[in-house]
CSV table of C-alpha atoms and ligand atoms in Angstrom, one decimal:
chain,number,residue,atom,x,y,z
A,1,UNK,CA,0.0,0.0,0.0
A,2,UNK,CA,3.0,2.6,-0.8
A,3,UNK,CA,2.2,5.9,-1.8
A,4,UNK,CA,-1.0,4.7,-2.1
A,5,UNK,CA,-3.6,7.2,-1.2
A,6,UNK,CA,-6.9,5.9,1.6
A,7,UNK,CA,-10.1,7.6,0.0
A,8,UNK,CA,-12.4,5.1,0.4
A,9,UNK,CA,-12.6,1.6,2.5
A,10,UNK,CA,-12.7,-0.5,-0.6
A,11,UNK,CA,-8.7,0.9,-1.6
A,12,UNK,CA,-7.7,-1.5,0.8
A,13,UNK,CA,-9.7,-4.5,0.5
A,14,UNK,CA,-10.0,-7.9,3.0
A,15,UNK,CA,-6.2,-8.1,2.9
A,16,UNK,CA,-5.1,-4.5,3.6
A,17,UNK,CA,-7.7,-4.6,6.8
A,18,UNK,CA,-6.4,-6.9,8.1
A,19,UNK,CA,-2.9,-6.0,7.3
A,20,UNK,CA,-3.6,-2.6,9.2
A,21,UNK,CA,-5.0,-4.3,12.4
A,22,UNK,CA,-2.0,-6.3,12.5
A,23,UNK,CA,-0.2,-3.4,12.4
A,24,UNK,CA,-2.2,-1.5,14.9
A,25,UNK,CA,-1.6,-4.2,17.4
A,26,UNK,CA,2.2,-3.9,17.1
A,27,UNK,CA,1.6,-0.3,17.7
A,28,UNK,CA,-0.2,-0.6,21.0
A,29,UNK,CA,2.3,-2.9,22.1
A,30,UNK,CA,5.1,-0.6,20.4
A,31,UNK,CA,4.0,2.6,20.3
A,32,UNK,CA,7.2,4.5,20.6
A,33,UNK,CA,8.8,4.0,17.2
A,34,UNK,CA,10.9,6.8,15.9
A,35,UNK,CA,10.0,5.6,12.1
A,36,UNK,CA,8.5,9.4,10.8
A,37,UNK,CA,11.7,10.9,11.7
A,38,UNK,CA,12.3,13.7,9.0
A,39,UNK,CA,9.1,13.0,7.9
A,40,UNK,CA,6.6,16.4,7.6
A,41,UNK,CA,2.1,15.2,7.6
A,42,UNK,CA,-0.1,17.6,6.4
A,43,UNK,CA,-3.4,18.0,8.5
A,44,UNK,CA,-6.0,19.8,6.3
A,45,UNK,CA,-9.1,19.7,8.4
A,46,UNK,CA,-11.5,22.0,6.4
A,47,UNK,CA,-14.3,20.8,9.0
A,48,UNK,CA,-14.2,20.7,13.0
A,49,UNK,CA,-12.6,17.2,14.8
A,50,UNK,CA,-11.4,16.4,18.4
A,51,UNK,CA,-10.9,12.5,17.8
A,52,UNK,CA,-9.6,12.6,14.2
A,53,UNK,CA,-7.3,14.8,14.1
A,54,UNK,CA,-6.0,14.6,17.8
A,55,UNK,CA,-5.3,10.7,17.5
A,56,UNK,CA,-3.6,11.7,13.8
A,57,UNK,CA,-1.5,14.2,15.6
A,58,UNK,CA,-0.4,12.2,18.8
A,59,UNK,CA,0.1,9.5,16.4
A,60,UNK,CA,2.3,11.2,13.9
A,61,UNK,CA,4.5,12.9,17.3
A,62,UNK,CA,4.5,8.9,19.1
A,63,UNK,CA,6.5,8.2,15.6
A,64,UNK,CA,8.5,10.9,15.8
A,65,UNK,CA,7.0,13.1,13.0
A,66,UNK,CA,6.4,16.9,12.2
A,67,UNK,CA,3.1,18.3,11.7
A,68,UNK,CA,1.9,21.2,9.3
A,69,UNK,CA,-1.5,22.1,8.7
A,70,UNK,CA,-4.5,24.1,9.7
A,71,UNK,CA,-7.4,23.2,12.1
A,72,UNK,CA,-9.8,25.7,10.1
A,73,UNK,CA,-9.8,26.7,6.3
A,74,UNK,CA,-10.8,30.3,7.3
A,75,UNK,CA,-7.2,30.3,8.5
A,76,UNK,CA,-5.9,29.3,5.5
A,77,UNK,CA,-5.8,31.0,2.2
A,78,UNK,CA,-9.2,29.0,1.5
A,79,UNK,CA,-10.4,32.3,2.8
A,80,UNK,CA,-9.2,34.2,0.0
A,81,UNK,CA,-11.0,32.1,-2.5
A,82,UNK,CA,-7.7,29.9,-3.4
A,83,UNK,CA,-9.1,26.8,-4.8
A,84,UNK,CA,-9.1,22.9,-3.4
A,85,UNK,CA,-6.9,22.1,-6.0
A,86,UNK,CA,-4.3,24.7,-5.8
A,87,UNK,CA,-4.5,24.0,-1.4
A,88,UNK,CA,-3.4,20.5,-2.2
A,89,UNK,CA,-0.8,21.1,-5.1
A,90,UNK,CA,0.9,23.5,-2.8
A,91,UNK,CA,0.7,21.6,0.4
A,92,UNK,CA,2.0,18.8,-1.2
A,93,UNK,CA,4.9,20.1,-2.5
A,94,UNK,CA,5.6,20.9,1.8
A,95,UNK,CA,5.0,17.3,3.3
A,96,UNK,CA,5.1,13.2,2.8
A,97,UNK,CA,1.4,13.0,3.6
A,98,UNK,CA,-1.3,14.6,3.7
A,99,UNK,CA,-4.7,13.8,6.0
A,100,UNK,CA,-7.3,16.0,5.4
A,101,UNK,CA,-10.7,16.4,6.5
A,102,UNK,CA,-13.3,18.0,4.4
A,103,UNK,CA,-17.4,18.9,3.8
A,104,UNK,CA,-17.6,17.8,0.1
A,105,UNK,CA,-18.3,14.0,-1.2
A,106,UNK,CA,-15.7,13.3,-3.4
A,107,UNK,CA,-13.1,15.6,-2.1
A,108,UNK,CA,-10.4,13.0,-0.8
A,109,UNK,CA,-10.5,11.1,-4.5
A,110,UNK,CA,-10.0,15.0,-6.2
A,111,UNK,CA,-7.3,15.5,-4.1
A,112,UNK,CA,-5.9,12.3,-4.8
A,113,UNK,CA,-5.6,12.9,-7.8
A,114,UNK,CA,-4.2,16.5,-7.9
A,115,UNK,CA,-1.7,15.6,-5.0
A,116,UNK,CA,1.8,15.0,-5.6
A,117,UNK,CA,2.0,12.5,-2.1
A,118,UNK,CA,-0.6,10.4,-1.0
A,119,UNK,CA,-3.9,11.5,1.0
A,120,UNK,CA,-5.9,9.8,3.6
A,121,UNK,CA,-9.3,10.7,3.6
A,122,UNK,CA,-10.3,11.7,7.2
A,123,UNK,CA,-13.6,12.5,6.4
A,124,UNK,CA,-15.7,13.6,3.1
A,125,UNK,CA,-18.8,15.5,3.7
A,126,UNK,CA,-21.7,12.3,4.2
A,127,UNK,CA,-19.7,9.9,2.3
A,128,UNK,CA,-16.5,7.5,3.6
A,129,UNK,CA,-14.9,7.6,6.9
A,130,UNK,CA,-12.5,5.0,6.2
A,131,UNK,CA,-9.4,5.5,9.0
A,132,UNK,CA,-12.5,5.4,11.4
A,133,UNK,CA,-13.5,2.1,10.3
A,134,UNK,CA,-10.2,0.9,10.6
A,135,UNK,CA,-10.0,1.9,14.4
A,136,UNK,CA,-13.7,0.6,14.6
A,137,UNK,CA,-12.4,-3.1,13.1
A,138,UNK,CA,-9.8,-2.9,15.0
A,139,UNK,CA,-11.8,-2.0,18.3
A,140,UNK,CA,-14.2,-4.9,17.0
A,141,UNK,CA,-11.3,-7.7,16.6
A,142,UNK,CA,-10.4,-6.9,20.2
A,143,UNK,CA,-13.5,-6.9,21.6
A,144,UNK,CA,-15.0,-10.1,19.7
A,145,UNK,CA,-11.8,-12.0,18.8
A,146,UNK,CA,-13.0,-12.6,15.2
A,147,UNK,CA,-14.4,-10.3,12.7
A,148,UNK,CA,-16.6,-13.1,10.9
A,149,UNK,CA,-20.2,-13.7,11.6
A,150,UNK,CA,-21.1,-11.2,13.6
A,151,UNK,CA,-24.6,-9.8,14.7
A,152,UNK,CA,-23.9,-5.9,13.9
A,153,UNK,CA,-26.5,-3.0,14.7
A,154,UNK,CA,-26.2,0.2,13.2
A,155,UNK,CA,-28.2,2.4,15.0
A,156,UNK,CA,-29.2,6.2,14.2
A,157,UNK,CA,-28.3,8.3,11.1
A,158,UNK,CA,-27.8,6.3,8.4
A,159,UNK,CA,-28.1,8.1,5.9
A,160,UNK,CA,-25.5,11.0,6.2
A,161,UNK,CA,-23.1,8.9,8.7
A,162,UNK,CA,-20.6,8.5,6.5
A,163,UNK,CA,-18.6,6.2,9.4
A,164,UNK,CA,-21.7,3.7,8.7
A,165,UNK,CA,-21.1,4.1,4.9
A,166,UNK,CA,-17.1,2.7,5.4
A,167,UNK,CA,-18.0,0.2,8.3
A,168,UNK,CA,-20.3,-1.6,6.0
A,169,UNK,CA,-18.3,-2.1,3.3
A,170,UNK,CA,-15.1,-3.2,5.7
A,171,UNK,CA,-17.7,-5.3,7.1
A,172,UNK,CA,-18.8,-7.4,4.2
A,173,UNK,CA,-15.9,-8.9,4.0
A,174,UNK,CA,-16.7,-11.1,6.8
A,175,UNK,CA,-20.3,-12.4,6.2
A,176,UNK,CA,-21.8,-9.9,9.0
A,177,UNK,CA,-26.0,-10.2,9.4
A,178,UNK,CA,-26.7,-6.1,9.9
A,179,UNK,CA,-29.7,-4.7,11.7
A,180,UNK,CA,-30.3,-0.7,10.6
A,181,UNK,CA,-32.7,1.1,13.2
A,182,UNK,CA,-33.3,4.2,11.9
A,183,UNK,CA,-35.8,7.0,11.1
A,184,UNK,CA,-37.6,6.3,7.7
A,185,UNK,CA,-35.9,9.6,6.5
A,186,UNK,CA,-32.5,8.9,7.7
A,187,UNK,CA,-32.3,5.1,6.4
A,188,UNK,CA,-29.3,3.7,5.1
A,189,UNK,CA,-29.4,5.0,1.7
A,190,UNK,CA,-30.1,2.7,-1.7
A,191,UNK,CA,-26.7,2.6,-2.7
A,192,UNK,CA,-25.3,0.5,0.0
A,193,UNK,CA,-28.4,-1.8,0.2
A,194,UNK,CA,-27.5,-2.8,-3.9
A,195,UNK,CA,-24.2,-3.2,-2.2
A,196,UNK,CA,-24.9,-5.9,0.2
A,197,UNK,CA,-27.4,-7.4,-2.4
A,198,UNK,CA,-24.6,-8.2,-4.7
A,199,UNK,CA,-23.1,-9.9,-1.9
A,200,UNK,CA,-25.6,-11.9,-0.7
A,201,UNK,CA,-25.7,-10.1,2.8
A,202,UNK,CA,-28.8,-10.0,4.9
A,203,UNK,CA,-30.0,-7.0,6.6
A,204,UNK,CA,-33.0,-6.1,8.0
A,205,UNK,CA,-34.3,-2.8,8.8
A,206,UNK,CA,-36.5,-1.5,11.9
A,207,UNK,CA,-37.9,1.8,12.7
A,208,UNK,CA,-37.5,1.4,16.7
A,209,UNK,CA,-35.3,-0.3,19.5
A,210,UNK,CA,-37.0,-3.6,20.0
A,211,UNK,CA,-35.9,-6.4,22.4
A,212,UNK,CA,-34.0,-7.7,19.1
A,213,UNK,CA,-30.9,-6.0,20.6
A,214,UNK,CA,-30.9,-9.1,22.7
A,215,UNK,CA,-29.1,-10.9,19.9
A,216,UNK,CA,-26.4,-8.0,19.6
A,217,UNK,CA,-22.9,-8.6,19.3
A,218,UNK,CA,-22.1,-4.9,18.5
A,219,UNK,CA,-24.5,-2.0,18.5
A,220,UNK,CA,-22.8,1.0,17.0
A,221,UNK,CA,-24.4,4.5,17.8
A,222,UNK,CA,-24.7,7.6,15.4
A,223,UNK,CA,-25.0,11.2,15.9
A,224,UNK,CA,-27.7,12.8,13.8
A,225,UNK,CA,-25.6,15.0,11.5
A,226,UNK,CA,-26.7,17.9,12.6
A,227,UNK,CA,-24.3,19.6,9.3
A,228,UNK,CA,-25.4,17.8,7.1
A,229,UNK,CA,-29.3,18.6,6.8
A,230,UNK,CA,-30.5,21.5,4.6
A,231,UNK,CA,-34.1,21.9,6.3
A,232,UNK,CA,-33.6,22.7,9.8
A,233,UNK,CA,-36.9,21.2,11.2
A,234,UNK,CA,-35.9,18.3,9.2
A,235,UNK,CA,-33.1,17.3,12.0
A,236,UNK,CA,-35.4,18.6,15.1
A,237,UNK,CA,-38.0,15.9,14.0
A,238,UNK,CA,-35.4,13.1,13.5
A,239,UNK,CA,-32.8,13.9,16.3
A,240,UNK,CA,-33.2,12.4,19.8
A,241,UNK,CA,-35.2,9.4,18.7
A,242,UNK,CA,-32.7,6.9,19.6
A,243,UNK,CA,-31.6,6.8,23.3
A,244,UNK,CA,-30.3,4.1,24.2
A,245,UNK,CA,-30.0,3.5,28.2
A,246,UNK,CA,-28.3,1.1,30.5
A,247,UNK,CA,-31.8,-0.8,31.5
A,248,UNK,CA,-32.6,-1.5,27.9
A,249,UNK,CA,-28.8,-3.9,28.2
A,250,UNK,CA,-29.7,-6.1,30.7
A,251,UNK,CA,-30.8,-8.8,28.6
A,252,UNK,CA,-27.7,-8.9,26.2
A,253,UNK,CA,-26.0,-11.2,25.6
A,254,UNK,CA,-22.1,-11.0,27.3
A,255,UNK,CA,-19.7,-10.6,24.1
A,256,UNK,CA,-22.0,-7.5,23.4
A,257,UNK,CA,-19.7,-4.2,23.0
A,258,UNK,CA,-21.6,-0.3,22.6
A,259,UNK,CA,-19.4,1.5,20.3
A,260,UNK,CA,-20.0,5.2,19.0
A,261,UNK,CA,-16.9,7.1,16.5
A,262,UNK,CA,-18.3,9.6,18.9
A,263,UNK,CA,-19.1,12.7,19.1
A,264,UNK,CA,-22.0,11.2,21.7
A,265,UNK,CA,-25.0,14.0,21.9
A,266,UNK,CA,-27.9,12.4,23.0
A,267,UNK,CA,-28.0,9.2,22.0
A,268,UNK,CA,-26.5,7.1,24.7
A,269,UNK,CA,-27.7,7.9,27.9
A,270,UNK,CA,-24.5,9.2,30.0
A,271,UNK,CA,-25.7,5.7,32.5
A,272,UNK,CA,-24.5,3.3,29.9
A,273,UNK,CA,-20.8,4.9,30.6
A,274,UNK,CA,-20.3,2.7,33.5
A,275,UNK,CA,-21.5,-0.6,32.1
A,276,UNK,CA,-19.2,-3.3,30.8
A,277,UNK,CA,-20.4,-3.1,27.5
A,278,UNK,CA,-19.9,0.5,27.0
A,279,UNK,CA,-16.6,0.5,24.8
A,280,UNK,CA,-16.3,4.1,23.0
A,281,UNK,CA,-13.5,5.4,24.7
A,282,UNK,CA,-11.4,3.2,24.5
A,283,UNK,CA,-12.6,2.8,21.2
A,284,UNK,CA,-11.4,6.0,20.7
A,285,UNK,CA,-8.1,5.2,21.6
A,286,UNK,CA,-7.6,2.7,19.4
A,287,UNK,CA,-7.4,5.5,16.3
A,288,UNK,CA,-4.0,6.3,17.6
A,289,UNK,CA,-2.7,2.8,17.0
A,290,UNK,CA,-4.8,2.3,13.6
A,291,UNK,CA,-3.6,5.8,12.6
A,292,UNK,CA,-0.2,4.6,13.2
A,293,UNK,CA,-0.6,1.6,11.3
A,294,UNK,CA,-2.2,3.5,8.6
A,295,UNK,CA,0.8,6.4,8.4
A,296,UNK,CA,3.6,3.7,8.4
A,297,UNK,CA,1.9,1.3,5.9
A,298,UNK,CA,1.4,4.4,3.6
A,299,UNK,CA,4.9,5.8,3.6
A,300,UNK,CA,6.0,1.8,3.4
A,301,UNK,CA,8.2,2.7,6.9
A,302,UNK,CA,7.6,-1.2,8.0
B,401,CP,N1,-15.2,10.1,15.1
B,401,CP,C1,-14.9,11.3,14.6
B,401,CP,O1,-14.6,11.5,13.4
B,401,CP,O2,-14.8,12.3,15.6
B,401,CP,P1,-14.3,13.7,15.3
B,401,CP,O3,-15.3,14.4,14.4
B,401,CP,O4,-14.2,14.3,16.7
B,401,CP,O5,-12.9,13.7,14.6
């Protein structure tokens, strides 16, 4: 995967999943290694992140790297009405790598394709969140011991969660049964559905948190994304629907593991913290390792 830019999930296929969580466990149990030394990453984030680009950031320094970049395009000469294109043809003429974070679909594979070093999408607008599915397969290998067969519940905004859009597809590769509970306006969208009918995947969709979570082995929490809607009322009719609250766990089943990419607003009850099963911080810790694993992979430094 040298020089090989991360837009979407599918650039890295079964093999390069796994390759990365194999990776990311070295990291955790290595995470000192000076291997970005002389190295400069680029961090464009174009759109607001605590998890993303923090666990990027104490990543790149665990490794020994520099960092350039801005945390908000009005900063930049964005502001000024300088292009996407001309951003990433300059930047990359400044760094090795370059992460970047940004509102419009589609804006990883342009710069991809503009950029003279590789990019790794951290984010583009509703569409592929594909380092956060890394960190979430990674947090699900730990937390199951396999990645095949699971029971997996995607819970919340389907439609505009682009971290649902990339776990999917990861997920496919390992014969998952899915269970979507969403709002009928914020269901996972056609697309992905064709997607898992080409590959013989079952899914089934539901409209409300039933007892079904009883056969759970991950139920994965979304945000409604708030940015993302163009009618206002729109999101207050659809956010807040889904709470989900430590007495609806008690009869799950033991392997069961809450994960969120986070951030949480409403939708799991601050209760569910406590519990066992809750597993989103330290979920979130696992994108340092991943991110590690994906930045050394890229620039082939192992
Ligand atoms: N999960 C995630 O992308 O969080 P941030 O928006 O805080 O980076």
């Amino acid at each position: 995967m040298k020089n090989k830019s991360l837009v979407s999930i599918e650039d890295y296929g079964k093999e390069g999943i796994l390759k990365i969580l194999e990776l990311a466990e070295y990291f955790e149990k290595n995470p000192n290694q000076k291997i970005l030394e002389g190295k400069v990453i680029a961090s464009l984030f174009f759109e607001p992140s605590t998890r993303t680009r923090l666990s990027f950031e104490s990543a790149i320094h665990k490794l020994g790297g520099s960092i350039v970049g801005f945390t908000d395009a009005s900063s930049s000469s964005v502001s000024k009405g300088e292009s996407l294109k001309d951003t990433i043809k300059t930047v990359s003429k400044y760094s090795d790598l370059i992460v970047m974070r940004h509102p419009l679909e589609g804006s990883a594979k342009f710069a991809s394709e503009v950029s003279e070093v590789p990019i790794i999408n951290a984010g583009d607008g509703a569409n592929q969140h594909p380092t956060q599915t890394l960190l979430d397969m990674y947090s699900i290998k730990k937390t199951q011991g396999k990645l095949d067969d699971l029971n997996v519940f995607l819970v919340g905004d389907l439609k505009y969660g682009r971290t649902v859009h990339s776990l999917l597809m990861a997920l496919s590769n390992f014969n998952p049964v899915f269970n979507f509970i969403s709002h009928p306006k914020l269901q996972i969208p056609t697309e992905y559905k064709l997607f898992l009918d080409n590959l013989g995947i079952k899914y089934y969709e539901h409209t409300e948190f039933t007892d079904i979570i009883s056969k759970a082995d991950i139920i994965y929490m979304t945000r409604v994304q708030r940015e993302r809607f163009s009618d206002p009322m729109e999101y207050e009719k659809t956010k807040n629907i889904y709470v989900l609250k430590n007495e609806m766990l008690e009869n799950t089943k033991d392997n069961l593991r809450i994960l969120h990419p986070l951030p949480r607003v409403n939708e799991i009850n601050e209760d569910v913290d406590e519990n066992p099963k809750a597993y989103y911080f330290t979920q979130a810790l696992n994108g340092v390792f991943t991110r590690q694993a994906i930045i050394a992979s890229t620039l082939g430094l192992i």
